[in-house]
Amino acid sequence: MTSVKIIAVLVENRPGVLFKVANMIRRRSFNIESITVGTVDHKDISRMTITLHADDAIVEQLVKQLSKLIDVIEANVFTPEEVIARELAIIQLSPDVKVTTDTKVTQELRIVESSSESLTVELLGGPDVIDEFLQKIGESNVLSVARTGITALPKRRN
Amino acid sequence: MVEMTGSKALMEALRREKVKVIFGMPGGANLPIYDDLYDSGIKHVSVKHEQVGAHMADGYARVSRGPGVCMATSGPGATNLVTGIATAYMDSSPVIAITGQVPKAMIGRDAFQETDVVGVMASITKHTIQPLSAAEVPSAIKSAFYIANSGRPGPVLVDIPKDVQVENAEMIFPEKLEIRGYTPFLPIDRVKVAQAAEILAKAERPVIWGGGGIRISDASEPFTAIAELLNAPVVTSLQGKGIFPENHPLCLGPMGMHGRAEANKLIGEADVILAAGVRFSDRTTGTADEFGKSAKIIHIDADPSEINKNKRVHLHLLGDAKEILGQIYKTLANSVKRKGPGSWIERINEVREEMKQISAYDTSRSDLTGPNIVRLMREILPLDSILTTGVGRHQMWCEVHYQVLKPRTWITSTGLGTMGFGLPAAVGAKFAKPDVPVIDFDGDGSFMMTETALAVAVEERVPIIAIILNDKSLGMVEQWQRIFYKRRYSGVKTTAGPDFVKLAEAYGADGRRVDSLEQFAKTLREGLGSDMPMLIDVPVDPEYDVFPFMAPGKSLKDTVHGPKEMGIF
Ligand SMILES: Cc1ncc(C[n+]2csc(CCOP(=O)(O)OP(=O)(O)O)c2C)c(N)n1
């Protein structure tokens, strides 16, 4: 069944590693929805968070193939419910838009710049929060959007 | 710690890995390496074409259990390696490719003979390493050898920029390496061993299926022990030929597109299939859904990504096949008595008798056909002879009719199916085992792809024998065009092929042509006693096709046994 999958990959922080990971995903013809990369507490290890739409069995196979890459230390797949995921969006709106702070969504909203040309806000949250906000505000009011793509950690359960 | 150049460190690291021979070609970007190779004590074989070098290293590796090493310069040298490396990758062969690269400062600037070989090779190697300082060279080579030849083996590329080759550094040669992203084998799951043994013990119609992984892990002993204990018939994949002696009463031979008819039939009647060191390739299993439909399948493999890749299995065990099979055998031997021949063996003998009648197994003709030549060759060749092949009908006749009796004496390209593999692989194999006869059984089309390897054989005085089944056609493709494309022969006929006898002579080899089985036998015997490379040109009928045949997209039960049943004669 295809659904949103979040692949968490710990890799050696070395030149060429992102290429090897992306190349493997390309081989299976997946379209990457988003990918974020950053170092973890050890500077020589990076964490990649890859979001894509995929079939369960194929993604299981993909994760095994990713694990096989020598530069990949660990690869795991999660559903959105199994992770704590955050994404940051910077959104430029038409200057005359009214943003209210009454909904849950907009509690996470911060105005970072306001001019006669535009109103720039930043929004931090789960990806659905950003989607919801953009939908509410309406396409015609949005000048441009930059989204980081999600970064995520699996929830720890006992 | 000692100070030396990157290139000298490379030589030292290779000596520490006990490399005896390198198959290579020099050029601008690896000149410093070649200068140090000159008095390194390591034998260098000048390969004439880098693809030839890669196949030689591959043939060497498959026979010797150790990595084979090939070398090339940057750009065209490196790209010429590609087919050879892809071939080694598909058949899990530990080949180390060492390429020179343009100096670091020139990388990415489209410098003369610059190819991004790390990028090009990424999806056809187990790993790629590009040391960016001389001090990294020793550990690069150490990890290349370790990675190439452990777990599921595979080719590793080491791409060394020219400035790194000449740079001086304090060198540390590590004895051991920790690579945190790489664990070749996980500990064996004992619970699963017990489960596997239980399923096998209860099986009524077990079939044991072995592939290239059994050869790689040298697991023939426990593999055979299990088959004999259970009195279970054995099938192999094409890569697995020889892991179990093919003249053993329990051996049904290879299954697959051109497998043995009895193997293709009986696998469908199994209630349990123990699949060890195999990867469920479509050429071996036919359509995955139909394969083993009524059987419980137990899969043993070194590579986690092979599990459930092409076929969902009931139980899988990860790790080294030799160890796992050894443990399964021990568990079984404690619980079951050696099984006598029951109704399953009766059924097997019945199918065997039935299949004796099929036209593909007909031995009444005495002319120069593929099957006749192959069977005669088996009679003549000593047991431990090594046979390599090209790709095509000649290879498939070997699959059906050449009994491989010892592991590592059958060297063929199955995963990639690379024409041109046979001759260079034979030369490489001969370097690994100079004391046994090495024969390349080839097609005219395949042979022409890498025939320059003959120059190497003559130059290096390695007396291999190349037998060419010369149908003046790309026979295998012609057969498909005959069957599936109404005999519209498109691009397959060689209208002005070379005179192979003269060709051999021009290279300085002994060239022969035979026109009967008797003459073939006599010539082959002469070749076995000769210290010169020999080429035997055997003219054959292009219309004589290879059977049994399971058409692509079909399942093993649809195997067709001869041209009449196929409806082409
Ligand atoms: C490098 C390469 N190119 C093309 C093919 C496709 N192909 C498979 S078999 C074959 C014909 C082989 O002819 P030959 O070597 O003469 O063997 P024969 O089938 O006649 O025995 C071809 C062209 C291949 N396997 N490898």
mmCIF file with all atom_site columns, N, CA, C and O in Angstrom, chain A residues 98-113:
data_model
loop_
_atom_site.group_PDB
_atom_site.id
_atom_site.type_symbol
_atom_site.label_atom_id
_atom_site.label_alt_id
_atom_site.label_comp_id
_atom_site.label_asym_id
_atom_site.label_entity_id
_atom_site.label_seq_id
_atom_site.pdbx_PDB_ins_code
_atom_site.Cartn_x
_atom_site.Cartn_y
_atom_site.Cartn_z
_atom_site.occupancy
_atom_site.B_iso_or_equiv
_atom_site.pdbx_formal_charge
_atom_site.auth_seq_id
_atom_site.auth_comp_id
_atom_site.auth_asym_id
_atom_site.auth_atom_id
_atom_site.pdbx_PDB_model_num
ATOM 1  N N  . LYS A 1 98  ? -4.763 39.692 6.605  1.00 0.00 ? 98  LYS A N  1
ATOM 2  C CA . LYS A 1 98  ? -4.908 39.717 8.063  1.00 0.00 ? 98  LYS A CA 1
ATOM 3  C C  . LYS A 1 98  ? -4.610 38.316 8.602  1.00 0.00 ? 98  LYS A C  1
ATOM 4  O O  . LYS A 1 98  ? -5.270 37.353 8.223  1.00 0.00 ? 98  LYS A O  1
ATOM 5  N N  . VAL A 1 99  ? -3.592 38.225 9.410  1.00 0.00 ? 99  VAL A N  1
ATOM 6  C CA . VAL A 1 99  ? -3.386 36.931 10.060 1.00 0.00 ? 99  VAL A CA 1
ATOM 7  C C  . VAL A 1 99  ? -3.860 37.002 11.492 1.00 0.00 ? 99  VAL A C  1
ATOM 8  O O  . VAL A 1 99  ? -3.407 37.826 12.268 1.00 0.00 ? 99  VAL A O  1
ATOM 9  N N  . THR A 1 100 ? -4.768 36.134 11.793 1.00 0.00 ? 100 THR A N  1
ATOM 10 C CA . THR A 1 100 ? -5.277 36.107 13.156 1.00 0.00 ? 100 THR A CA 1
ATOM 11 C C  . THR A 1 100 ? -4.510 35.043 13.918 1.00 0.00 ? 100 THR A C  1
ATOM 12 O O  . THR A 1 100 ? -3.928 34.141 13.329 1.00 0.00 ? 100 THR A O  1
ATOM 13 N N  . THR A 1 101 ? -4.486 35.133 15.201 1.00 0.00 ? 101 THR A N  1
ATOM 14 C CA . THR A 1 101 ? -3.746 34.157 15.995 1.00 0.00 ? 101 THR A CA 1
ATOM 15 C C  . THR A 1 101 ? -4.692 33.333 16.851 1.00 0.00 ? 101 THR A C  1
ATOM 16 O O  . THR A 1 101 ? -4.333 32.831 17.899 1.00 0.00 ? 101 THR A O  1
ATOM 17 N N  . ASP A 1 102 ? -5.935 33.224 16.362 1.00 0.00 ? 102 ASP A N  1
ATOM 18 C CA . ASP A 1 102 ? -6.917 32.527 17.190 1.00 0.00 ? 102 ASP A CA 1
ATOM 19 C C  . ASP A 1 102 ? -6.902 31.013 17.005 1.00 0.00 ? 102 ASP A C  1
ATOM 20 O O  . ASP A 1 102 ? -7.192 30.265 17.922 1.00 0.00 ? 102 ASP A O  1
ATOM 21 N N  . THR A 1 103 ? -6.513 30.515 15.828 1.00 0.00 ? 103 THR A N  1
ATOM 22 C CA . THR A 1 103 ? -6.540 29.064 15.643 1.00 0.00 ? 103 THR A CA 1
ATOM 23 C C  . THR A 1 103 ? -5.281 28.428 16.206 1.00 0.00 ? 103 THR A C  1
ATOM 24 O O  . THR A 1 103 ? -4.272 29.103 16.434 1.00 0.00 ? 103 THR A O  1
ATOM 25 N N  . LYS A 1 104 ? -5.341 27.120 16.369 1.00 0.00 ? 104 LYS A N  1
ATOM 26 C CA . LYS A 1 104 ? -4.205 26.381 16.907 1.00 0.00 ? 104 LYS A CA 1
ATOM 27 C C  . LYS A 1 104 ? -2.994 26.534 15.980 1.00 0.00 ? 104 LYS A C  1
ATOM 28 O O  . LYS A 1 104 ? -1.873 26.730 16.419 1.00 0.00 ? 104 LYS A O  1
ATOM 29 N N  . VAL A 1 105 ? -3.300 26.476 14.709 1.00 0.00 ? 105 VAL A N  1
ATOM 30 C CA . VAL A 1 105 ? -2.235 26.578 13.713 1.00 0.00 ? 105 VAL A CA 1
ATOM 31 C C  . VAL A 1 105 ? -1.425 27.846 13.910 1.00 0.00 ? 105 VAL A C  1
ATOM 32 O O  . VAL A 1 105 ? -0.199 27.832 13.956 1.00 0.00 ? 105 VAL A O  1
ATOM 33 N N  . THR A 1 106 ? -2.141 28.952 14.028 1.00 0.00 ? 106 THR A N  1
ATOM 34 C CA . THR A 1 106 ? -1.432 30.222 13.980 1.00 0.00 ? 106 THR A CA 1
ATOM 35 C C  . THR A 1 106 ? -0.746 30.570 15.293 1.00 0.00 ? 106 THR A C  1
ATOM 36 O O  . THR A 1 106 ? -0.051 31.563 15.382 1.00 0.00 ? 106 THR A O  1
ATOM 37 N N  . GLN A 1 107 ? -0.926 29.727 16.309 1.00 0.00 ? 107 GLN A N  1
ATOM 38 C CA . GLN A 1 107 ? -0.159 29.956 17.533 1.00 0.00 ? 107 GLN A CA 1
ATOM 39 C C  . GLN A 1 107 ? 1.342  29.808 17.290 1.00 0.00 ? 107 GLN A C  1
ATOM 40 O O  . GLN A 1 107 ? 2.157  30.390 17.969 1.00 0.00 ? 107 GLN A O  1
ATOM 41 N N  . GLU A 1 108 ? 1.674  29.000 16.302 1.00 0.00 ? 108 GLU A N  1
ATOM 42 C CA . GLU A 1 108 ? 3.086  28.757 15.998 1.00 0.00 ? 108 GLU A CA 1
ATOM 43 C C  . GLU A 1 108 ? 3.650  29.834 15.063 1.00 0.00 ? 108 GLU A C  1
ATOM 44 O O  . GLU A 1 108 ? 4.791  29.748 14.645 1.00 0.00 ? 108 GLU A O  1
ATOM 45 N N  . LEU A 1 109 ? 2.828  30.761 14.712 1.00 0.00 ? 109 LEU A N  1
ATOM 46 C CA . LEU A 1 109 ? 3.208  31.724 13.684 1.00 0.00 ? 109 LEU A CA 1
ATOM 47 C C  . LEU A 1 109 ? 3.931  32.928 14.290 1.00 0.00 ? 109 LEU A C  1
ATOM 48 O O  . LEU A 1 109 ? 3.566  33.398 15.354 1.00 0.00 ? 109 LEU A O  1
ATOM 49 N N  . ARG A 1 110 ? 4.967  33.389 13.579 1.00 0.00 ? 110 ARG A N  1
ATOM 50 C CA . ARG A 1 110 ? 5.670  34.591 14.029 1.00 0.00 ? 110 ARG A CA 1
ATOM 51 C C  . ARG A 1 110 ? 5.856  35.511 12.837 1.00 0.00 ? 110 ARG A C  1
ATOM 52 O O  . ARG A 1 110 ? 6.215  35.039 11.751 1.00 0.00 ? 110 ARG A O  1
ATOM 53 N N  . ILE A 1 111 ? 5.588  36.756 13.050 1.00 0.00 ? 111 ILE A N  1
ATOM 54 C CA . ILE A 1 111 ? 5.824  37.701 11.957 1.00 0.00 ? 111 ILE A CA 1
ATOM 55 C C  . ILE A 1 111 ? 7.281  38.111 12.024 1.00 0.00 ? 111 ILE A C  1
ATOM 56 O O  . ILE A 1 111 ? 7.774  38.539 13.070 1.00 0.00 ? 111 ILE A O  1
ATOM 57 N N  . VAL A 1 112 ? 8.006  37.946 10.920 1.00 0.00 ? 112 VAL A N  1
ATOM 58 C CA . VAL A 1 112 ? 9.435  38.271 10.966 1.00 0.00 ? 112 VAL A CA 1
ATOM 59 C C  . VAL A 1 112 ? 9.749  39.577 10.254 1.00 0.00 ? 112 VAL A C  1
ATOM 60 O O  . VAL A 1 112 ? 10.745 40.217 10.547 1.00 0.00 ? 112 VAL A O  1
ATOM 61 N N  . GLU A 1 113 ? 8.920  39.943 9.291  1.00 0.00 ? 113 GLU A N  1
ATOM 62 C CA . GLU A 1 113 ? 9.159  41.218 8.615  1.00 0.00 ? 113 GLU A CA 1
ATOM 63 C C  . GLU A 1 113 ? 7.856  41.713 8.014  1.00 0.00 ? 113 GLU A C  1
ATOM 64 O O  . GLU A 1 113 ? 7.073  40.926 7.491  1.00 0.00 ? 113 GLU A O  1
#
